[in-house]
Amino acid sequence: MAVLTQQKPTTVIEKLSDEIWRKKFLRNVIIPWVFIAPLLIIHIFVVAIPAVQGVYMSMTDWGGINPNVNFIGLDNYHELLFEDKSFGKSLNNNIVWMLFFLTVPFILALFCASMLAQIKRGGMLYRSILFIPYVLASVVTTTIWKNLLNPKDGIVAASARALGIEGFEVAFLGRTDTALMSIAFIDNWHFWGFLMILFLAAMQAIPPVLYDAAKIDGANRWQEFRHVTLPGIRPIVLFMFMMVAIWSFLAFDYIWLITQGGPGGASEVIATQLYKNAFQRFEAGYAAAQGVVISIFAGFIIMIFVMLRRRGWDI
Amino acid sequence: MNAHVTRRARRNRKPLRAYLLPALVYCLLIIGVLIVVIPLMWAAAASFTPNHKVFEYAYPFSWRALLPVDFTLEAYENIFARGFGQSITNTLFLAFVTVFVGGAANALAGFAFGRFEFRGKNALFMVIVMLTFLVPVDLTAIPRYILINNFGWINTWQGLLVPGLANSLVIFLFRQFFAEIPQELIDAARVDGASWLRVLWSIVLPISKPVLVAAGLLMFISQWNSFFWPLLVAPRQELRVVQVEISLAVGQYGTIWNELLAGSMIAAIVPILLVMPFQRYYVQAITGTGLE
């Protein structure tokens, strides 16, 4: 009702009011839905229906191909959370992954952005170059890095040896203790520039007056960063914290393209397990349950942020 | 004498620091740039090198590894002879259709969300955006695959295209931008009797260049880089996209590094050339959504 009262029909003649009502109906109901319709139809078929079906599938023992489907309630979840030991291991890797991405790229990006913000000459060139890896496809990035990390004649091992540094002639991607971190390193090589550009844009939006005021108060560079820059870019940093935390639970493409979760499950995460269950082991129902669990984790993270915001955090 | 020395030191310190700090900053930035550029230079150089020489200068490492000293187009000729050109045309076609058709659908929806008041608007918007953020692609991929299969769309253009059309980030961008357009502009056109579609087309879109560029870039690059969905839904040779073509080459011709890298270079150069000149819009758009 409230939506219909944008203009007051006080001076309108009785006869016209019917037509006006029709126009309002057109403006407030028909036209908006006509505008949204194309997108909504696509969205319903591409996301909404599959999501609902996915949740239903997670409560069945369906394999993925055969038409034989039995409703088994929460059995898949029970197995996943209480019996499947590999799930705990994958979840653990997801959390390691998250801790890596909540620290390393953020520190790099903050550091680099605050340096770039001071630069007057060539800043744009640096920015552009550091942003390049972000627009590369995962297939391209992983192809190049698998090569560079080749223990025998990859550039990393070769240049480390040329510089006299030992310990780099290692099959980083083929060892259980280094695989996950090496993939995280490669993914980060691709990702951190994006973060840096976002932070830099936010830093440049801080009014210069604030820096002048800080200088007059005799602040040193660190104090300037701490009391002017950081508060200024806080919203975007916190927002990216949330997004990165969510993405960490969805992490898939780099891991799949480089090791497929190997060696020996060392880089297995929930999403790679899901993919294997769905498309290789044909346990679609079980895979769907894993997908729902990922969504719940992601939803949980969003909830935390919404709650912090309600508590008065300026996010 | 002590006082004298300190005074001198103090006088000298300032110019020294004034040079030192920027120098340090530039040094660190150059290291950062090298970490980005060296892998790419090596890959580019290797793609122009005969396959048996790809690793020749890497070990022991010398600057020659970063320049195509034994220049040859052999790798590029080979991949094009094997049909790489087809996958480029396919991907370009898909990307352009996504930008225009998907762009239209997203812009219309963004306009409705930004300018109209209607029942259930905010709830609908939240559901659309949240669903795409929360639900992992793999979860929806299986039922979506089944759905597409039921439509008979496996190995068709529609199957490849349709899932990439709706893009929450792009709706977000449009909504944000359209909501900020002054009401007077729109009212003036409405008084003149223009339909809403006309208002969008001839009043709103002409002043929305930044958001159009950003949305176009986002959709183009995400389609150009898309990999798992095409791999799943259109394995047929004639419908291969660039990323799938490269990834399959890893399996089939795993040892032919120069060809693999030549394909990667072509896959890399397109988004790089697109983003460089328009980076400003891209960043503005994304920071805009991030701060909402």
PDB file of N, CA and C in Angstrom, chain B residues 145-226:
ATOM      1  N   TYR B 145      23.272 -29.029 -14.787  1.00  0.00           N
ATOM      2  CA  TYR B 145      23.659 -29.906 -15.898  1.00  0.00           C
ATOM      3  C   TYR B 145      22.472 -30.783 -16.296  1.00  0.00           C
ATOM      4  N   ILE B 146      21.784 -31.319 -15.279  1.00  0.00           N
ATOM      5  CA  ILE B 146      20.633 -32.179 -15.554  1.00  0.00           C
ATOM      6  C   ILE B 146      19.527 -31.392 -16.260  1.00  0.00           C
ATOM      7  N   LEU B 147      19.314 -30.165 -15.769  1.00  0.00           N
ATOM      8  CA  LEU B 147      18.296 -29.301 -16.368  1.00  0.00           C
ATOM      9  C   LEU B 147      18.610 -29.027 -17.841  1.00  0.00           C
ATOM     10  N   ILE B 148      19.855 -28.639 -18.082  1.00  0.00           N
ATOM     11  CA  ILE B 148      20.295 -28.335 -19.447  1.00  0.00           C
ATOM     12  C   ILE B 148      20.177 -29.591 -20.316  1.00  0.00           C
ATOM     13  N   ASN B 149      20.495 -30.711 -19.711  1.00  0.00           N
ATOM     14  CA  ASN B 149      20.384 -31.988 -20.417  1.00  0.00           C
ATOM     15  C   ASN B 149      18.932 -32.268 -20.795  1.00  0.00           C
ATOM     16  N   ASN B 150      18.007 -31.990 -19.846  1.00  0.00           N
ATOM     17  CA  ASN B 150      16.583 -32.205 -20.130  1.00  0.00           C
ATOM     18  C   ASN B 150      16.086 -31.310 -21.259  1.00  0.00           C
ATOM     19  N   PHE B 151      16.672 -30.123 -21.362  1.00  0.00           N
ATOM     20  CA  PHE B 151      16.320 -29.240 -22.471  1.00  0.00           C
ATOM     21  C   PHE B 151      16.938 -29.715 -23.789  1.00  0.00           C
ATOM     22  N   GLY B 152      17.801 -30.706 -23.714  1.00  0.00           N
ATOM     23  CA  GLY B 152      18.521 -31.143 -24.895  1.00  0.00           C
ATOM     24  C   GLY B 152      19.593 -30.158 -25.312  1.00  0.00           C
ATOM     25  N   TRP B 153      20.158 -29.456 -24.345  1.00  0.00           N
ATOM     26  CA  TRP B 153      21.102 -28.377 -24.672  1.00  0.00           C
ATOM     27  C   TRP B 153      22.566 -28.758 -24.473  1.00  0.00           C
ATOM     28  N   ILE B 154      22.840 -30.025 -24.173  1.00  0.00           N
ATOM     29  CA  ILE B 154      24.247 -30.423 -24.066  1.00  0.00           C
ATOM     30  C   ILE B 154      24.873 -30.304 -25.453  1.00  0.00           C
ATOM     31  N   ASN B 155      26.101 -29.786 -25.490  1.00  0.00           N
ATOM     32  CA  ASN B 155      26.787 -29.567 -26.760  1.00  0.00           C
ATOM     33  C   ASN B 155      26.058 -28.611 -27.689  1.00  0.00           C
ATOM     34  N   THR B 156      25.447 -27.586 -27.104  1.00  0.00           N
ATOM     35  CA  THR B 156      24.846 -26.537 -27.933  1.00  0.00           C
ATOM     36  C   THR B 156      25.316 -25.173 -27.438  1.00  0.00           C
ATOM     37  N   TRP B 157      25.107 -24.157 -28.292  1.00  0.00           N
ATOM     38  CA  TRP B 157      25.471 -22.792 -27.899  1.00  0.00           C
ATOM     39  C   TRP B 157      24.648 -22.337 -26.712  1.00  0.00           C
ATOM     40  N   GLN B 158      23.328 -22.671 -26.738  1.00  0.00           N
ATOM     41  CA  GLN B 158      22.465 -22.210 -25.642  1.00  0.00           C
ATOM     42  C   GLN B 158      23.003 -22.705 -24.308  1.00  0.00           C
ATOM     43  N   GLY B 159      23.369 -23.996 -24.274  1.00  0.00           N
ATOM     44  CA  GLY B 159      23.848 -24.585 -23.033  1.00  0.00           C
ATOM     45  C   GLY B 159      25.083 -23.872 -22.500  1.00  0.00           C
ATOM     46  N   LEU B 160      25.962 -23.471 -23.427  1.00  0.00           N
ATOM     47  CA  LEU B 160      27.172 -22.761 -23.036  1.00  0.00           C
ATOM     48  C   LEU B 160      26.858 -21.365 -22.534  1.00  0.00           C
ATOM     49  N   LEU B 161      25.897 -20.736 -23.216  1.00  0.00           N
ATOM     50  CA  LEU B 161      25.677 -19.307 -23.065  1.00  0.00           C
ATOM     51  C   LEU B 161      24.822 -18.940 -21.862  1.00  0.00           C
ATOM     52  N   VAL B 162      23.658 -19.592 -21.750  1.00  0.00           N
ATOM     53  CA  VAL B 162      22.619 -19.126 -20.832  1.00  0.00           C
ATOM     54  C   VAL B 162      23.098 -18.971 -19.383  1.00  0.00           C
ATOM     55  N   PRO B 163      23.831 -19.945 -18.826  1.00  0.00           N
ATOM     56  CA  PRO B 163      24.235 -19.774 -17.430  1.00  0.00           C
ATOM     57  C   PRO B 163      25.122 -18.557 -17.176  1.00  0.00           C
ATOM     58  N   GLY B 164      25.787 -18.036 -18.206  1.00  0.00           N
ATOM     59  CA  GLY B 164      26.661 -16.886 -17.985  1.00  0.00           C
ATOM     60  C   GLY B 164      25.951 -15.547 -18.125  1.00  0.00           C
ATOM     61  N   LEU B 165      24.671 -15.571 -18.454  1.00  0.00           N
ATOM     62  CA  LEU B 165      23.979 -14.315 -18.757  1.00  0.00           C
ATOM     63  C   LEU B 165      23.649 -13.504 -17.506  1.00  0.00           C
ATOM     64  N   ALA B 166      23.132 -14.175 -16.480  1.00  0.00           N
ATOM     65  CA  ALA B 166      22.766 -13.451 -15.263  1.00  0.00           C
ATOM     66  C   ALA B 166      24.002 -13.295 -14.389  1.00  0.00           C
ATOM     67  N   ASN B 167      24.320 -12.058 -14.037  1.00  0.00           N
ATOM     68  CA  ASN B 167      25.519 -11.809 -13.248  1.00  0.00           C
ATOM     69  C   ASN B 167      25.182 -10.849 -12.115  1.00  0.00           C
ATOM     70  N   SER B 168      25.202 -11.357 -10.898  1.00  0.00           N
ATOM     71  CA  SER B 168      24.770 -10.553  -9.752  1.00  0.00           C
ATOM     72  C   SER B 168      25.589  -9.287  -9.576  1.00  0.00           C
ATOM     73  N   LEU B 169      26.898  -9.410  -9.778  1.00  0.00           N
ATOM     74  CA  LEU B 169      27.754  -8.248  -9.595  1.00  0.00           C
ATOM     75  C   LEU B 169      27.354  -7.145 -10.563  1.00  0.00           C
ATOM     76  N   VAL B 170      27.012  -7.544 -11.785  1.00  0.00           N
ATOM     77  CA  VAL B 170      26.649  -6.566 -12.801  1.00  0.00           C
ATOM     78  C   VAL B 170      25.296  -5.911 -12.478  1.00  0.00           C
ATOM     79  N   ILE B 171      24.342  -6.707 -11.977  1.00  0.00           N
ATOM     80  CA  ILE B 171      23.059  -6.124 -11.553  1.00  0.00           C
ATOM     81  C   ILE B 171      23.316  -5.086 -10.461  1.00  0.00           C
ATOM     82  N   PHE B 172      24.144  -5.478  -9.539  1.00  0.00           N
ATOM     83  CA  PHE B 172      24.554  -4.601  -8.439  1.00  0.00           C
ATOM     84  C   PHE B 172      25.084  -3.271  -8.979  1.00  0.00           C
ATOM     85  N   LEU B 173      26.021  -3.358  -9.931  1.00  0.00           N
ATOM     86  CA  LEU B 173      26.613  -2.161 -10.523  1.00  0.00           C
ATOM     87  C   LEU B 173      25.549  -1.264 -11.131  1.00  0.00           C
ATOM     88  N   PHE B 174      24.703  -1.868 -11.955  1.00  0.00           N
ATOM     89  CA  PHE B 174      23.681  -1.081 -12.641  1.00  0.00           C
ATOM     90  C   PHE B 174      22.735  -0.434 -11.633  1.00  0.00           C
ATOM     91  N   ARG B 175      22.291  -1.217 -10.655  1.00  0.00           N
ATOM     92  CA  ARG B 175      21.349  -0.690  -9.681  1.00  0.00           C
ATOM     93  C   ARG B 175      21.928   0.545  -9.001  1.00  0.00           C
ATOM     94  N   GLN B 176      23.193   0.375  -8.545  1.00  0.00           N
ATOM     95  CA  GLN B 176      23.873   1.466  -7.857  1.00  0.00           C
ATOM     96  C   GLN B 176      23.915   2.719  -8.704  1.00  0.00           C
ATOM     97  N   PHE B 177      24.339   2.544  -9.935  1.00  0.00           N
ATOM     98  CA  PHE B 177      24.545   3.697 -10.809  1.00  0.00           C
ATOM     99  C   PHE B 177      23.218   4.356 -11.171  1.00  0.00           C
ATOM    100  N   PHE B 178      22.244   3.552 -11.538  1.00  0.00           N
ATOM    101  CA  PHE B 178      20.958   4.096 -11.970  1.00  0.00           C
ATOM    102  C   PHE B 178      20.244   4.800 -10.827  1.00  0.00           C
ATOM    103  N   ALA B 179      20.429   4.303  -9.610  1.00  0.00           N
ATOM    104  CA  ALA B 179      19.736   4.910  -8.470  1.00  0.00           C
ATOM    105  C   ALA B 179      20.212   6.334  -8.224  1.00  0.00           C
ATOM    106  N   GLU B 180      21.429   6.644  -8.693  1.00  0.00           N
ATOM    107  CA  GLU B 180      21.977   7.965  -8.405  1.00  0.00           C
ATOM    108  C   GLU B 180      21.665   9.005  -9.477  1.00  0.00           C
ATOM    109  N   ILE B 181      21.036   8.604 -10.538  1.00  0.00           N
ATOM    110  CA  ILE B 181      20.693   9.566 -11.594  1.00  0.00           C
ATOM    111  C   ILE B 181      19.585  10.485 -11.078  1.00  0.00           C
ATOM    112  N   PRO B 182      19.741  11.832 -11.263  1.00  0.00           N
ATOM    113  CA  PRO B 182      18.748  12.754 -10.724  1.00  0.00           C
ATOM    114  C   PRO B 182      17.342  12.500 -11.288  1.00  0.00           C
ATOM    115  N   GLN B 183      16.376  12.577 -10.405  1.00  0.00           N
ATOM    116  CA  GLN B 183      14.993  12.292 -10.775  1.00  0.00           C
ATOM    117  C   GLN B 183      14.489  13.265 -11.851  1.00  0.00           C
ATOM    118  N   GLU B 184      14.981  14.526 -11.811  1.00  0.00           N
ATOM    119  CA  GLU B 184      14.474  15.548 -12.745  1.00  0.00           C
ATOM    120  C   GLU B 184      14.684  15.121 -14.193  1.00  0.00           C
ATOM    121  N   LEU B 185      15.838  14.527 -14.461  1.00  0.00           N
ATOM    122  CA  LEU B 185      16.149  14.092 -15.823  1.00  0.00           C
ATOM    123  C   LEU B 185      15.076  13.137 -16.333  1.00  0.00           C
ATOM    124  N   ILE B 186      14.721  12.201 -15.461  1.00  0.00           N
ATOM    125  CA  ILE B 186      13.771  11.168 -15.861  1.00  0.00           C
ATOM    126  C   ILE B 186      12.367  11.754 -15.954  1.00  0.00           C
ATOM    127  N   ASP B 187      12.030  12.610 -14.968  1.00  0.00           N
ATOM    128  CA  ASP B 187      10.701  13.233 -14.988  1.00  0.00           C
ATOM    129  C   ASP B 187      10.483  14.029 -16.263  1.00  0.00           C
ATOM    130  N   ALA B 188      11.506  14.783 -16.659  1.00  0.00           N
ATOM    131  CA  ALA B 188      11.371  15.615 -17.849  1.00  0.00           C
ATOM    132  C   ALA B 188      10.986  14.772 -19.057  1.00  0.00           C
ATOM    133  N   ALA B 189      11.656  13.632 -19.194  1.00  0.00           N
ATOM    134  CA  ALA B 189      11.366  12.763 -20.337  1.00  0.00           C
ATOM    135  C   ALA B 189       9.973  12.156 -20.214  1.00  0.00           C
ATOM    136  N   ARG B 190       9.607  11.811 -18.989  1.00  0.00           N
ATOM    137  CA  ARG B 190       8.296  11.196 -18.775  1.00  0.00           C
ATOM    138  C   ARG B 190       7.171  12.174 -19.109  1.00  0.00           C
ATOM    139  N   VAL B 191       7.363  13.442 -18.718  1.00  0.00           N
ATOM    140  CA  VAL B 191       6.357  14.460 -19.027  1.00  0.00           C
ATOM    141  C   VAL B 191       6.190  14.589 -20.539  1.00  0.00           C
ATOM    142  N   ASP B 192       7.292  14.459 -21.260  1.00  0.00           N
ATOM    143  CA  ASP B 192       7.217  14.524 -22.716  1.00  0.00           C
ATOM    144  C   ASP B 192       6.575  13.284 -23.323  1.00  0.00           C
ATOM    145  N   GLY B 193       6.196  12.342 -22.497  1.00  0.00           N
ATOM    146  CA  GLY B 193       5.463  11.181 -22.989  1.00  0.00           C
ATOM    147  C   GLY B 193       6.323   9.999 -23.390  1.00  0.00           C
ATOM    148  N   ALA B 194       7.606  10.003 -22.971  1.00  0.00           N
ATOM    149  CA  ALA B 194       8.467   8.878 -23.338  1.00  0.00           C
ATOM    150  C   ALA B 194       8.134   7.646 -22.489  1.00  0.00           C
ATOM    151  N   SER B 195       8.185   6.473 -23.100  1.00  0.00           N
ATOM    152  CA  SER B 195       7.961   5.250 -22.331  1.00  0.00           C
ATOM    153  C   SER B 195       9.187   4.967 -21.466  1.00  0.00           C
ATOM    154  N   TRP B 196       9.038   4.068 -20.509  1.00  0.00           N
ATOM    155  CA  TRP B 196      10.163   3.764 -19.630  1.00  0.00           C
ATOM    156  C   TRP B 196      11.345   3.184 -20.380  1.00  0.00           C
ATOM    157  N   LEU B 197      11.032   2.355 -21.358  1.00  0.00           N
ATOM    158  CA  LEU B 197      12.103   1.758 -22.148  1.00  0.00           C
ATOM    159  C   LEU B 197      12.878   2.842 -22.884  1.00  0.00           C
ATOM    160  N   ARG B 198      12.115   3.808 -23.405  1.00  0.00           N
ATOM    161  CA  ARG B 198      12.687   4.944 -24.129  1.00  0.00           C
ATOM    162  C   ARG B 198      13.557   5.761 -23.151  1.00  0.00           C
ATOM    163  N   VAL B 199      13.050   5.986 -21.940  1.00  0.00           N
ATOM    164  CA  VAL B 199      13.815   6.736 -20.935  1.00  0.00           C
ATOM    165  C   VAL B 199      15.151   6.045 -20.675  1.00  0.00           C
ATOM    166  N   LEU B 200      15.089   4.733 -20.501  1.00  0.00           N
ATOM    167  CA  LEU B 200      16.313   3.971 -20.233  1.00  0.00           C
ATOM    168  C   LEU B 200      17.282   4.094 -21.410  1.00  0.00           C
ATOM    169  N   TRP B 201      16.730   3.941 -22.598  1.00  0.00           N
ATOM    170  CA  TRP B 201      17.583   3.898 -23.791  1.00  0.00           C
ATOM    171  C   TRP B 201      18.183   5.253 -24.129  1.00  0.00           C
ATOM    172  N   SER B 202      17.341   6.319 -24.141  1.00  0.00           N
ATOM    173  CA  SER B 202      17.888   7.587 -24.646  1.00  0.00           C
ATOM    174  C   SER B 202      18.246   8.610 -23.566  1.00  0.00           C
ATOM    175  N   ILE B 203      17.833   8.405 -22.327  1.00  0.00           N
ATOM    176  CA  ILE B 203      18.232   9.347 -21.281  1.00  0.00           C
ATOM    177  C   ILE B 203      19.277   8.717 -20.355  1.00  0.00           C
ATOM    178  N   VAL B 204      18.970   7.527 -19.884  1.00  0.00           N
ATOM    179  CA  VAL B 204      19.826   6.935 -18.847  1.00  0.00           C
ATOM    180  C   VAL B 204      21.114   6.337 -19.429  1.00  0.00           C
ATOM    181  N   LEU B 205      20.990   5.502 -20.441  1.00  0.00           N
ATOM    182  CA  LEU B 205      22.183   4.824 -20.954  1.00  0.00           C
ATOM    183  C   LEU B 205      23.260   5.792 -21.466  1.00  0.00           C
ATOM    184  N   PRO B 206      22.883   6.856 -22.205  1.00  0.00           N
ATOM    185  CA  PRO B 206      23.944   7.752 -22.701  1.00  0.00           C
ATOM    186  C   PRO B 206      24.790   8.386 -21.604  1.00  0.00           C
ATOM    187  N   ILE B 207      24.235   8.539 -20.389  1.00  0.00           N
ATOM    188  CA  ILE B 207      25.061   9.128 -19.331  1.00  0.00           C
ATOM    189  C   ILE B 207      25.651   8.061 -18.413  1.00  0.00           C
ATOM    190  N   SER B 208      25.553   6.794 -18.814  1.00  0.00           N
ATOM    191  CA  SER B 208      26.030   5.708 -17.951  1.00  0.00           C
ATOM    192  C   SER B 208      27.293   5.040 -18.477  1.00  0.00           C
ATOM    193  N   LYS B 209      28.084   5.782 -19.220  1.00  0.00           N
ATOM    194  CA  LYS B 209      29.253   5.160 -19.844  1.00  0.00           C
ATOM    195  C   LYS B 209      30.141   4.392 -18.853  1.00  0.00           C
ATOM    196  N   PRO B 210      30.499   4.984 -17.699  1.00  0.00           N
ATOM    197  CA  PRO B 210      31.412   4.254 -16.807  1.00  0.00           C
ATOM    198  C   PRO B 210      30.883   2.880 -16.420  1.00  0.00           C
ATOM    199  N   VAL B 211      29.597   2.838 -16.073  1.00  0.00           N
ATOM    200  CA  VAL B 211      29.065   1.563 -15.605  1.00  0.00           C
ATOM    201  C   VAL B 211      28.896   0.589 -16.768  1.00  0.00           C
ATOM    202  N   LEU B 212      28.614   1.110 -17.947  1.00  0.00           N
ATOM    203  CA  LEU B 212      28.491   0.219 -19.107  1.00  0.00           C
ATOM    204  C   LEU B 212      29.840  -0.418 -19.431  1.00  0.00           C
ATOM    205  N   VAL B 213      30.891   0.404 -19.395  1.00  0.00           N
ATOM    206  CA  VAL B 213      32.220  -0.133 -19.677  1.00  0.00           C
ATOM    207  C   VAL B 213      32.593  -1.188 -18.635  1.00  0.00           C
ATOM    208  N   ALA B 214      32.368  -0.848 -17.362  1.00  0.00           N
ATOM    209  CA  ALA B 214      32.755  -1.780 -16.297  1.00  0.00           C
ATOM    210  C   ALA B 214      31.983  -3.086 -16.402  1.00  0.00           C
ATOM    211  N   ALA B 215      30.666  -2.976 -16.607  1.00  0.00           N
ATOM    212  CA  ALA B 215      29.847  -4.178 -16.688  1.00  0.00           C
ATOM    213  C   ALA B 215      30.243  -5.009 -17.900  1.00  0.00           C
ATOM    214  N   GLY B 216      30.481  -4.329 -19.011  1.00  0.00           N
ATOM    215  CA  GLY B 216      30.894  -5.033 -20.226  1.00  0.00           C
ATOM    216  C   GLY B 216      32.192  -5.797 -20.009  1.00  0.00           C
ATOM    217  N   LEU B 217      33.160  -5.108 -19.374  1.00  0.00           N
ATOM    218  CA  LEU B 217      34.447  -5.753 -19.116  1.00  0.00           C
ATOM    219  C   LEU B 217      34.285  -6.983 -18.222  1.00  0.00           C
ATOM    220  N   LEU B 218      33.529  -6.796 -17.148  1.00  0.00           N
ATOM    221  CA  LEU B 218      33.339  -7.900 -16.203  1.00  0.00           C
ATOM    222  C   LEU B 218      32.768  -9.114 -16.911  1.00  0.00           C
ATOM    223  N   MET B 219      31.722  -8.878 -17.707  1.00  0.00           N
ATOM    224  CA  MET B 219      31.072 -10.017 -18.358  1.00  0.00           C
ATOM    225  C   MET B 219      31.947 -10.619 -19.437  1.00  0.00           C
ATOM    226  N   PHE B 220      32.629  -9.750 -20.196  1.00  0.00           N
ATOM    227  CA  PHE B 220      33.482 -10.257 -21.275  1.00  0.00           C
ATOM    228  C   PHE B 220      34.596 -11.128 -20.695  1.00  0.00           C
ATOM    229  N   ILE B 221      35.265 -10.602 -19.680  1.00  0.00           N
ATOM    230  CA  ILE B 221      36.411 -11.338 -19.137  1.00  0.00           C
ATOM    231  C   ILE B 221      35.954 -12.616 -18.448  1.00  0.00           C
ATOM    232  N   SER B 222      34.820 -12.555 -17.737  1.00  0.00           N
ATOM    233  CA  SER B 222      34.419 -13.788 -17.050  1.00  0.00           C
ATOM    234  C   SER B 222      34.022 -14.850 -18.078  1.00  0.00           C
ATOM    235  N   GLN B 223      33.468 -14.440 -19.197  1.00  0.00           N
ATOM    236  CA  GLN B 223      33.141 -15.441 -20.218  1.00  0.00           C
ATOM    237  C   GLN B 223      34.409 -15.933 -20.932  1.00  0.00           C
ATOM    238  N   TRP B 224      35.307 -15.015 -21.220  1.00  0.00           N
ATOM    239  CA  TRP B 224      36.566 -15.389 -21.877  1.00  0.00           C
ATOM    240  C   TRP B 224      37.354 -16.371 -21.008  1.00  0.00           C
ATOM    241  N   ASN B 225      37.311 -16.158 -19.696  1.00  0.00           N
ATOM    242  CA  ASN B 225      38.077 -17.008 -18.787  1.00  0.00           C
ATOM    243  C   ASN B 225      37.312 -18.233 -18.306  1.00  0.00           C
ATOM    244  N   SER B 226      36.053 -18.367 -18.678  1.00  0.00           N
ATOM    245  CA  SER B 226      35.270 -19.458 -18.100  1.00  0.00           C
ATOM    246  C   SER B 226      35.787 -20.808 -18.598  1.00  0.00           C
TER     247      SER B 226
END
